[in-house]
Amino acid sequence: MQVNENKEFQPLIVAFCCNWCSYAGADLAGTNRLNYPDNIKIIRVPCSCRVNPMFILRAFQRGADGVILCGCHPGDCHYTSGNYFTRRRMTLLFSMLDFLGIERDRTRVEWVSAAEGAKFAATMNEFTEAVKKLGPNRRLEDLRCRKQ
Amino acid sequence: MQRIGVFVCHCGTNIAATVDVKAVAEALGHEPGVIVSQDYQYMCSESGQNLVKNAIKEHNLTGVVVCSCSPRMHENTFRKAAASAGLNPYLVEIANIREQCSWIHKDIASATEKAIILGKAAVAKVHLNAPLTAGESPVVKRALVIGGGIAGIQTALDIAEAGFDVDIVEKQPTIGGKMAQIDKTFPTLDCAACILTPKMVEASQNEHITIHSYSEVSDVKGFVGNFTVTIKKKARFVDETKCTGCGLCTEKCPMNKVPNEFNMGFDNRSAVYIPFAQAVPKVATIDPNYCMMLKTGKCGVCSKVCSVGAIDYKQEDKLIEQKYGAIVVATGFNPINLDKYDEFAYNQCPDVVTSLELERLMNAAGPNGGTLLRPSDKTHPHKIVFVQCVGSRCDDSKGKPYCSKICCMYTAKHAMLIREKYPDTEVYVFYIDVRTPGKNFDEFYRRAVEQYNVHYIKGMVGKVTPRSDGKIDVQASDLLANEQLHIDADMVVLAAAIEPDKTARPLATMLTTQMDTNDFFTEAHPKLRPVESATAGIFLSGACQGPKDIPETVAQASAAAAKAIGLLVKNSITCNPCVAHSDELMCNGCSSCEKVCPYGAITYIDKEFKMPDRTVAIRRVASVNPAVCQGCGACTVACPSGAMDLNGFSNSQIIAEVDAICK
Amino acid sequence: MLKISLDKLDKLFEAVSASKALYVPTDREDGGAEYRKYESGMKLSSALNTVRSAKDFFFPQTENLVDFKMDGKSIEVIDVREEAEDFVIFGVRACDARSFTILDKVFLAEPVDSYYKNRREHGTVVTMACTRPAETCFCGTFGIDAASPEGDAACYSDGENLFIEAHNEKGQKFIDSVSSLLEEGDTSKLEETRSKTREILKKLPLADLTTDSFGGDKLNEYFNSDKWGVLSESCLGCGTCTFVCPTCQCYDIKDFNTGHGIKRFRCWDSCMYSDFTKMAHGNPRLTQLERFRQRFMHKLVYFPANNNGEFGCVGCGRCLSKCPISMNIVKVMKALEVK
Amino acid sequence: MQEAMINKAKQLLADGIVDRVIGWKRGEFVYDITPAIFETAEELEKDFVYDDFTAANVSKYLVKESKKEGKILAFLKPCDTYSFNQLIKEHRVVRENVYIVGIPGGPKLDAEKIKEKGITGILSVKNENYTLKIETVYGEETMPFYEAVLDKCASCKSKKHMIYDELLGEEGDVLDSNRFDMVEKLENMTAQERYDFWREQLSKCIRCNACRNVCPACTCEKCVFDNPDSGIENKAPADSFEENMFHIIRAFHVAGRCTDCGECSRVCPQNIPLHLLNRKFIKDINTFYGEYQAGEDTTSRAPLNEYKQSDCEANIVHERGAE
């Protein structure tokens, strides 16, 4: 969590992006100079299916306020089926987090193709706003990791 | 102790205008393990690369982080530079501070702060990078084509043309497939046999091509470049090497009332038979279901009449094992079974036929010598109704959800041919839509309507009822005129949907390729890799991948051949080193990883282990073939014990990045 | 003896908790009991004992030992030790009270565990005599009288009044701090209750269990016993017995990287775990049989060998009711004992 | 039933069909029954027990036992057969080395439930027409049988054996259980209420690992929580986050594999309703991907190891119900 001059809550958001579609989509957003908040920090993975639920929990533990997972659109996965597995895994994981009372808007899966720079930027803008509304992650953080 | 070098690129002003690159280099210089941190105008330039190379040598670096543009842009550049300076290329990480930072942010302070975080994440990751070496795997210079229809023949010819040995496995006694049964082809109306049979002969005579007819693939092992395939050559009870194809046995065989499948059962053949005059190989086959000698041991006529002594009643199925570098699947299609379509009276009335049956009825080599006669009473039909989409575009479980693609065109062809030859015959076509995209296709269809006056009626046939007077009552609706019609037809032709051959699914399992719910093989990418399967070294040709007409099939067959040739010309293939690997001590053999691997890269082996309690146990553990694995990482998450990990994107590396970002 | 009416107990609690932290056993919704910090309105549990033992107060499941602050390449060591504040644990049973004596032998012997000592010195243990022991109780086996618990001060109930007496200075201080609520009472009914309790204790199914066959000199007798195989065959290797045990005192020390520093903490460990005392060369006890044997040999042989014959068990019976497969020290003793 | 089982086991041992028997051994009290292996008729006669307190699922022991020499006889209750099937599917047991006799299952009794009523000093428990007559050192007590039934039995999903070589007693049916009621109740709460509920429950966790170690689906050679290289190793919950994480990951790792045998909640010394987490996954899988019962067969793909192109998107979670 960062607090800037006007004290508006600045969430920390980790974005996992698959190398072939979403990471390229993020690059395209950059190439087209489409702004999105610096709250977003991207981690490149070969495929969205590489993202283990424990990475997501780890991010929350360490102080992330939101985690977004981006992959190729269903049917377009570079590895043909990776994102279909991602979809099932994340549906169940997010449902479980919701079940435990963790705010459901802190997690999201979005399909962004390499051509969708604008969608990438728009998604990140939207997601950042949604997480801002929730305020800092308190329900799934590790107090030992909180910055003093 | 790690010795990491950080190199921050200005990219002219692309980065430097919004990111304080000096501050980034300064901050990253304080990170644990970082011993040198520099910035430079253009890191990707010759002199920028030299900066990196010199630093590697001078400081004996164990890892390099370049803060620059997207790794999709220059990761390779810097990896090569590192390699040339003697550092393993996989010890280089890129922090993307241009596309994902300087270009999207305006505020210098916050952009710099973000660039530092991204740099820290890359440093954290590179701490855990391991040197990786791309493995090599030799390529067997021989291809296997499964299926000997036009797709398989074309693929085999093209591969052979490039100088590689290629084997065709065909389950029927002859190659030729469906196209051999077809009368004329659209949109040119040339005779199918005239264009197909020369190719069949060419295939049989090509020194690079071996045809295994009356054979099936029974097992596939191995991986790209190195498949081991077991082919079952079914006993045909005729020595292929001796038989001259004279046909005397087929004439003398007393068991001559066997339904002739080549003519869709409209006439008979003998128990020893050659499917058709131009069959390749032109060798007789004894049908064990009908041969008296094989069934009762009494007869032996064919053996007596064969002058070359080719008949061998004791012949048995033979398994041959062969190694291949590439496999092309060309298993083709079949019309669906119409038993469930009672409304069209297909099983009750002999004059209700499928389009493929009509092909034989009209074929000069067919049961009626090319004269179109009703199967029931051998009279000329004067009114013929064609029903489109029988089982295609169906939303119920009876049919198929997809469009069979070829029916509109062949029906136009049939209609035109009939109107041409028998102008006194009225032809009705009931359709949902007429779909004719393709070169000269729409023109062809319009000719049928405009020149040949075929009655195209938009609407579905509701019921077909054979009447006692031999006519067939066709009850239908005309959607455009919004009225109910009754047509007293002499013949009804059903455009049955087509489906993949039944042998395709077990084959897909053997090949570890993917199939869709309709049993069509799934291509590696629907747009960009349409003739490759997701499994490396397996290519797709023809209708096994989806409904196709002949020109499309041939185009795809050649494309598949080109892809196979592209593989076969290599002496070895370099494997992507960022592949999964399993920690055998942790693997519990549950098979989860195997189930999610799209490439069939994971197999299980029983291996002996010294257990922690000093006992020795045989355990089932996963083994990843690095030549086949593409590195998606699906298995790493499916594995509950975390035994499976991915080189280059390991659990600990990704966690280190997460930690660094959230610090 | 001084007494307070049982229906004025909350007044006593209020008074104690006004000046320091007071922990009392309370009932949970799920049927178990646990120590909670006293707040107004809290009811004393009617359960015989808490699910977790009272050892947590002096030897918590996890505790921070030292912090390392990291900034770039520099590391700073931060001592996190602070003087503990005074607290009172009320309602400790005789078995758990004895467990503190056992833990003291481990943690207060040289080298003294300053973290433990700190809390031990600041904690006052007020025990409570049992009146309704359960079938799983066998404290008597270890010479503990459930009707006369140890502790800094002890309480006894006769159903109407709570009698309280000090065993030492700390206990006396506790009594003094609430003396205004106490009055001298007649103990005749109490004696009746206590003798009734002692009668019940004699009738318990495990009343005849003795330690006669065990002790510091029995190493050779039992170490290679062929009984261990059968006893341990169904052990799941979980840590339930060790974690509910009031005397198990093993711990592991680990570093946790917070991202901006390291927290070195210790946490309970279990000898039932496969990675227990794992060292660079590997693990000293490779099979569950060895690990299982370790736990019981420690309580029945090794501990008395090093502590003047004192056994490492107090007969609280927690492992008897909590072990997922119902294997426990009583079954082990009965299997091994020489009759 | 106990008599019939002992006779069956003795006969199979005598006929040389099996070499060992896994069953349950009598305890010190009426309820503390331990899974055990018997090798002789005498041992069976002496200690073999099968009664209202014999609840432990022995299928997980077969992972080890089936890899030993010779054949073992296992008496499996209907719920245990699901676990065993799942183990076959995951190649964790050697089927040929196990002779399965299907036996009728519960409802089994929970000693804790009796003690919760304040009944203590238990000497014997007898079921007389579904009233428990409990003899204690403090006198005789009674309570209705059904109030002492284990939670896992109270929401029994099936009385039918999914796999066996032989059956003793009558075969039952798959039941229409109410096992998702509590999950549904929680789903209908607000996020804050759910959070409070789980915080209260999970904060009780002492990380004894009983839930994991008893679980027939948790048969990893090395658990991620015991592996210092996994990134999530932890031995004790030093922070509430770790309590949450352990239970989320534990449930996630068995999602689609958990047969809902209920052992995790049965053995939890702190009475945490862990089965609710597993049932949440089961319920979601049923809703999102179609009814699936792990352990029903040995060949079907686990829901997380397959997909459909038409699967719902993850944001279905955001669209459902009240926040």
Short mmCIF file of N, CA, C and O in Angstrom, two decimals, chain D residues 55-127:
data_model
loop_
_atom_site.label_atom_id
_atom_site.label_comp_id
_atom_site.label_asym_id
_atom_site.label_seq_id
_atom_site.Cartn_x
_atom_site.Cartn_y
_atom_site.Cartn_z
N ALA D 55 -15.61 -45.94 13.23
CA ALA D 55 -15.88 -44.96 12.16
C ALA D 55 -14.70 -44.74 11.24
O ALA D 55 -14.86 -44.26 10.13
N ALA D 56 -13.49 -45.07 11.69
CA ALA D 56 -12.31 -44.69 10.92
C ALA D 56 -12.32 -45.34 9.54
O ALA D 56 -12.65 -46.51 9.37
N ASN D 57 -11.97 -44.54 8.54
CA ASN D 57 -11.87 -44.97 7.15
C ASN D 57 -10.48 -45.59 6.97
O ASN D 57 -9.47 -44.91 7.12
N VAL D 58 -10.42 -46.88 6.67
CA VAL D 58 -9.11 -47.52 6.61
C VAL D 58 -8.51 -47.50 5.21
O VAL D 58 -7.41 -48.02 4.99
N SER D 59 -9.20 -46.88 4.25
CA SER D 59 -8.72 -47.00 2.87
C SER D 59 -7.34 -46.40 2.67
O SER D 59 -6.56 -46.88 1.87
N LYS D 60 -7.01 -45.34 3.41
CA LYS D 60 -5.71 -44.71 3.19
C LYS D 60 -4.56 -45.65 3.58
O LYS D 60 -3.49 -45.60 2.97
N TYR D 61 -4.81 -46.50 4.58
CA TYR D 61 -3.74 -47.43 4.98
C TYR D 61 -3.37 -48.37 3.83
O TYR D 61 -2.27 -48.91 3.79
N LEU D 62 -4.31 -48.55 2.90
CA LEU D 62 -4.06 -49.49 1.82
C LEU D 62 -3.02 -48.98 0.83
O LEU D 62 -2.48 -49.74 0.05
N VAL D 63 -2.76 -47.68 0.85
CA VAL D 63 -1.70 -47.14 0.01
C VAL D 63 -0.41 -47.89 0.33
O VAL D 63 0.29 -48.38 -0.54
N LYS D 64 -0.14 -48.00 1.62
CA LYS D 64 1.07 -48.70 2.05
C LYS D 64 0.89 -50.21 2.01
O LYS D 64 1.72 -50.95 1.49
N GLU D 65 -0.23 -50.62 2.60
CA GLU D 65 -0.43 -52.06 2.78
C GLU D 65 -0.50 -52.81 1.46
O GLU D 65 -0.04 -53.94 1.35
N SER D 66 -1.10 -52.18 0.44
CA SER D 66 -1.27 -52.91 -0.83
C SER D 66 0.04 -53.06 -1.57
O SER D 66 0.12 -53.79 -2.54
N LYS D 67 1.06 -52.35 -1.12
CA LYS D 67 2.34 -52.47 -1.80
C LYS D 67 3.22 -53.53 -1.13
O LYS D 67 4.30 -53.83 -1.61
N LYS D 68 2.71 -54.07 -0.03
CA LYS D 68 3.49 -55.12 0.64
C LYS D 68 3.20 -56.47 -0.02
O LYS D 68 2.25 -56.61 -0.78
N GLU D 69 4.03 -57.46 0.32
CA GLU D 69 3.82 -58.83 -0.15
C GLU D 69 2.45 -59.30 0.26
O GLU D 69 1.99 -58.99 1.34
N GLY D 70 1.85 -60.11 -0.58
CA GLY D 70 0.63 -60.78 -0.21
C GLY D 70 -0.59 -59.90 -0.31
O GLY D 70 -0.51 -58.71 -0.63
N LYS D 71 -1.71 -60.52 -0.01
CA LYS D 71 -2.99 -59.84 -0.21
C LYS D 71 -3.60 -59.47 1.13
O LYS D 71 -3.50 -60.23 2.10
N ILE D 72 -4.24 -58.34 1.17
CA ILE D 72 -4.83 -57.89 2.43
C ILE D 72 -6.35 -57.80 2.28
O ILE D 72 -6.85 -57.37 1.23
N LEU D 73 -7.04 -58.22 3.31
CA LEU D 73 -8.49 -58.09 3.32
C LEU D 73 -8.85 -56.77 3.98
O LEU D 73 -8.37 -56.45 5.06
N ALA D 74 -9.66 -55.98 3.29
CA ALA D 74 -10.10 -54.71 3.88
C ALA D 74 -11.62 -54.71 3.94
O ALA D 74 -12.29 -55.03 2.95
N PHE D 75 -12.12 -54.39 5.10
CA PHE D 75 -13.56 -54.22 5.24
C PHE D 75 -13.86 -52.74 4.99
O PHE D 75 -13.40 -51.88 5.73
N LEU D 76 -14.60 -52.48 3.93
CA LEU D 76 -14.86 -51.07 3.60
C LEU D 76 -16.34 -50.74 3.72
O LEU D 76 -17.20 -51.45 3.19
N LYS D 77 -16.60 -49.66 4.41
CA LYS D 77 -17.95 -49.12 4.50
C LYS D 77 -18.24 -48.42 3.16
O LYS D 77 -17.31 -48.09 2.42
N PRO D 78 -19.50 -48.14 2.88
CA PRO D 78 -19.79 -47.49 1.59
C PRO D 78 -18.93 -46.24 1.36
O PRO D 78 -18.32 -46.09 0.31
N CYS D 79 -18.84 -45.36 2.38
CA CYS D 79 -18.08 -44.12 2.17
C CYS D 79 -16.60 -44.43 1.91
O CYS D 79 -15.94 -43.75 1.13
N ASP D 80 -16.09 -45.50 2.54
CA ASP D 80 -14.68 -45.85 2.35
C ASP D 80 -14.42 -46.32 0.92
O ASP D 80 -13.31 -46.16 0.41
N THR D 81 -15.43 -46.92 0.28
CA THR D 81 -15.19 -47.44 -1.07
C THR D 81 -14.97 -46.30 -2.06
O THR D 81 -14.26 -46.46 -3.04
N TYR D 82 -15.57 -45.16 -1.79
CA TYR D 82 -15.33 -44.01 -2.66
C TYR D 82 -13.85 -43.61 -2.57
O TYR D 82 -13.20 -43.34 -3.56
N SER D 83 -13.37 -43.56 -1.34
CA SER D 83 -11.96 -43.19 -1.14
C SER D 83 -11.05 -44.18 -1.85
O SER D 83 -10.09 -43.81 -2.50
N PHE D 84 -11.38 -45.45 -1.71
CA PHE D 84 -10.52 -46.48 -2.30
C PHE D 84 -10.52 -46.37 -3.82
O PHE D 84 -9.48 -46.46 -4.47
N ASN D 85 -11.68 -46.16 -4.39
CA ASN D 85 -11.77 -45.99 -5.85
C ASN D 85 -10.91 -44.84 -6.34
O ASN D 85 -10.24 -44.92 -7.34
N GLN D 86 -10.99 -43.75 -5.58
CA GLN D 86 -10.21 -42.58 -5.96
C GLN D 86 -8.72 -42.90 -5.91
O GLN D 86 -7.95 -42.47 -6.75
N LEU D 87 -8.34 -43.69 -4.92
CA LEU D 87 -6.93 -44.08 -4.81
C LEU D 87 -6.52 -44.98 -5.97
O LEU D 87 -5.40 -44.89 -6.46
N ILE D 88 -7.43 -45.80 -6.42
CA ILE D 88 -7.13 -46.64 -7.59
C ILE D 88 -6.92 -45.73 -8.80
O ILE D 88 -5.96 -45.87 -9.55
N LYS D 89 -7.82 -44.77 -8.93
CA LYS D 89 -7.73 -43.86 -10.09
C LYS D 89 -6.39 -43.15 -10.12
O LYS D 89 -5.83 -42.93 -11.18
N GLU D 90 -5.89 -42.82 -8.95
CA GLU D 90 -4.64 -42.07 -8.89
C GLU D 90 -3.43 -42.98 -8.71
O GLU D 90 -2.35 -42.52 -8.36
N HIS D 91 -3.64 -44.24 -8.98
CA HIS D 91 -2.53 -45.22 -8.98
C HIS D 91 -1.82 -45.27 -7.63
O HIS D 91 -0.62 -45.48 -7.57
N ARG D 92 -2.56 -45.03 -6.57
CA ARG D 92 -1.93 -45.02 -5.26
C ARG D 92 -2.00 -46.36 -4.56
O ARG D 92 -1.31 -46.58 -3.60
N VAL D 93 -2.90 -47.23 -5.02
CA VAL D 93 -3.00 -48.54 -4.40
C VAL D 93 -2.87 -49.62 -5.49
O VAL D 93 -3.12 -49.37 -6.66
N VAL D 94 -2.45 -50.78 -5.06
CA VAL D 94 -2.38 -51.91 -5.98
C VAL D 94 -3.65 -52.72 -5.77
O VAL D 94 -3.80 -53.43 -4.77
N ARG D 95 -4.58 -52.58 -6.67
CA ARG D 95 -5.90 -53.19 -6.52
C ARG D 95 -5.82 -54.69 -6.30
O ARG D 95 -6.55 -55.26 -5.48
N GLU D 96 -4.93 -55.34 -7.04
CA GLU D 96 -4.86 -56.80 -7.00
C GLU D 96 -4.49 -57.32 -5.61
O GLU D 96 -4.75 -58.46 -5.28
N ASN D 97 -3.84 -56.46 -4.85
CA ASN D 97 -3.39 -56.93 -3.54
C ASN D 97 -4.39 -56.69 -2.42
O ASN D 97 -4.07 -56.85 -1.26
N VAL D 98 -5.57 -56.23 -2.80
CA VAL D 98 -6.57 -55.96 -1.78
C VAL D 98 -7.83 -56.77 -2.08
O VAL D 98 -8.30 -56.81 -3.22
N TYR D 99 -8.32 -57.44 -1.08
CA TYR D 99 -9.60 -58.15 -1.19
C TYR D 99 -10.60 -57.32 -0.40
O TYR D 99 -10.45 -57.13 0.81
N ILE D 100 -11.58 -56.81 -1.09
CA ILE D 100 -12.50 -55.88 -0.43
C ILE D 100 -13.80 -56.57 -0.07
O ILE D 100 -14.47 -57.15 -0.94
N VAL D 101 -14.14 -56.50 1.18
CA VAL D 101 -15.46 -56.95 1.60
C VAL D 101 -16.25 -55.71 1.99
O VAL D 101 -15.86 -54.97 2.89
N GLY D 102 -17.31 -55.47 1.25
CA GLY D 102 -18.16 -54.32 1.54
C GLY D 102 -19.01 -54.63 2.76
O GLY D 102 -19.58 -55.71 2.87
N ILE D 103 -19.05 -53.69 3.68
CA ILE D 103 -19.85 -53.88 4.89
C ILE D 103 -20.79 -52.70 5.05
O ILE D 103 -20.49 -51.61 4.56
N PRO D 104 -21.91 -52.90 5.71
CA PRO D 104 -22.83 -51.76 5.90
C PRO D 104 -22.15 -50.67 6.71
O PRO D 104 -21.30 -50.96 7.57
N GLY D 105 -22.49 -49.44 6.45
CA GLY D 105 -21.82 -48.33 7.12
C GLY D 105 -22.56 -47.88 8.36
O GLY D 105 -23.09 -48.70 9.11
N GLY D 106 -22.59 -46.58 8.56
CA GLY D 106 -23.11 -46.00 9.78
C GLY D 106 -24.61 -46.03 9.85
O GLY D 106 -25.22 -46.87 9.21
N PRO D 107 -25.22 -45.13 10.59
CA PRO D 107 -24.58 -44.03 11.30
C PRO D 107 -23.71 -44.50 12.48
O PRO D 107 -24.10 -45.39 13.21
N LYS D 108 -22.54 -43.86 12.57
CA LYS D 108 -21.61 -44.16 13.65
C LYS D 108 -21.75 -43.10 14.74
O LYS D 108 -22.23 -41.99 14.48
N LEU D 109 -21.28 -43.47 15.91
CA LEU D 109 -21.44 -42.55 17.04
C LEU D 109 -20.17 -41.73 17.29
O LEU D 109 -19.06 -42.15 16.96
N ASP D 110 -20.39 -40.58 17.88
CA ASP D 110 -19.31 -39.65 18.17
C ASP D 110 -19.23 -39.50 19.70
O ASP D 110 -20.15 -38.94 20.32
N ALA D 111 -18.16 -40.00 20.29
CA ALA D 111 -18.03 -39.94 21.75
C ALA D 111 -18.07 -38.50 22.24
O ALA D 111 -18.59 -38.20 23.33
N GLU D 112 -17.52 -37.60 21.40
CA GLU D 112 -17.50 -36.19 21.77
C GLU D 112 -18.92 -35.65 21.99
O GLU D 112 -19.17 -34.84 22.87
N LYS D 113 -19.83 -36.13 21.13
CA LYS D 113 -21.22 -35.65 21.23
C LYS D 113 -21.85 -36.09 22.54
O LYS D 113 -22.70 -35.40 23.11
N ILE D 114 -21.45 -37.28 23.01
CA ILE D 114 -21.98 -37.77 24.28
C ILE D 114 -21.40 -36.91 25.41
O ILE D 114 -22.11 -36.46 26.30
N LYS D 115 -20.10 -36.65 25.31
CA LYS D 115 -19.43 -35.87 26.36
C LYS D 115 -19.94 -34.44 26.41
O LYS D 115 -20.00 -33.82 27.47
N GLU D 116 -20.32 -33.93 25.22
CA GLU D 116 -20.86 -32.57 25.17
C GLU D 116 -22.11 -32.42 26.02
O GLU D 116 -22.44 -31.33 26.49
N LYS D 117 -22.83 -33.55 26.19
CA LYS D 117 -24.04 -33.50 27.01
C LYS D 117 -23.70 -33.47 28.50
O LYS D 117 -24.60 -33.55 29.34
N GLY D 118 -22.42 -33.41 28.80
CA GLY D 118 -22.02 -33.40 30.20
C GLY D 118 -21.88 -34.80 30.76
O GLY D 118 -21.66 -34.99 31.95
N ILE D 119 -22.02 -35.80 29.89
CA ILE D 119 -21.89 -37.18 30.36
C ILE D 119 -20.40 -37.52 30.39
O ILE D 119 -19.70 -37.39 29.38
N THR D 120 -19.94 -37.93 31.54
CA THR D 120 -18.51 -38.19 31.65
C THR D 120 -18.28 -39.43 32.50
O THR D 120 -19.21 -39.95 33.12
N GLY D 121 -17.06 -39.91 32.50
CA GLY D 121 -16.76 -41.13 33.23
C GLY D 121 -17.41 -42.33 32.58
O GLY D 121 -17.87 -43.27 33.23
N ILE D 122 -17.44 -42.31 31.24
CA ILE D 122 -18.18 -43.33 30.49
C ILE D 122 -17.54 -44.71 30.64
O ILE D 122 -16.33 -44.89 30.43
N LEU D 123 -18.37 -45.69 31.00
CA LEU D 123 -17.86 -47.05 31.14
C LEU D 123 -18.38 -47.95 30.02
O LEU D 123 -17.67 -48.82 29.53
N SER D 124 -19.61 -47.73 29.63
CA SER D 124 -20.14 -48.50 28.50
C SER D 124 -21.27 -47.72 27.84
O SER D 124 -21.88 -46.85 28.47
N VAL D 125 -21.50 -48.04 26.57
CA VAL D 125 -22.58 -47.39 25.83
C VAL D 125 -23.35 -48.48 25.11
O VAL D 125 -22.76 -49.29 24.39
N LYS D 126 -24.62 -48.53 25.33
CA LYS D 126 -25.43 -49.55 24.64
C LYS D 126 -26.56 -48.87 23.88
O LYS D 126 -27.17 -47.92 24.36
N ASN D 127 -26.78 -49.37 22.69
CA ASN D 127 -27.85 -48.83 21.85
C ASN D 127 -29.08 -49.71 22.02
O ASN D 127 -29.12 -50.83 21.55
#
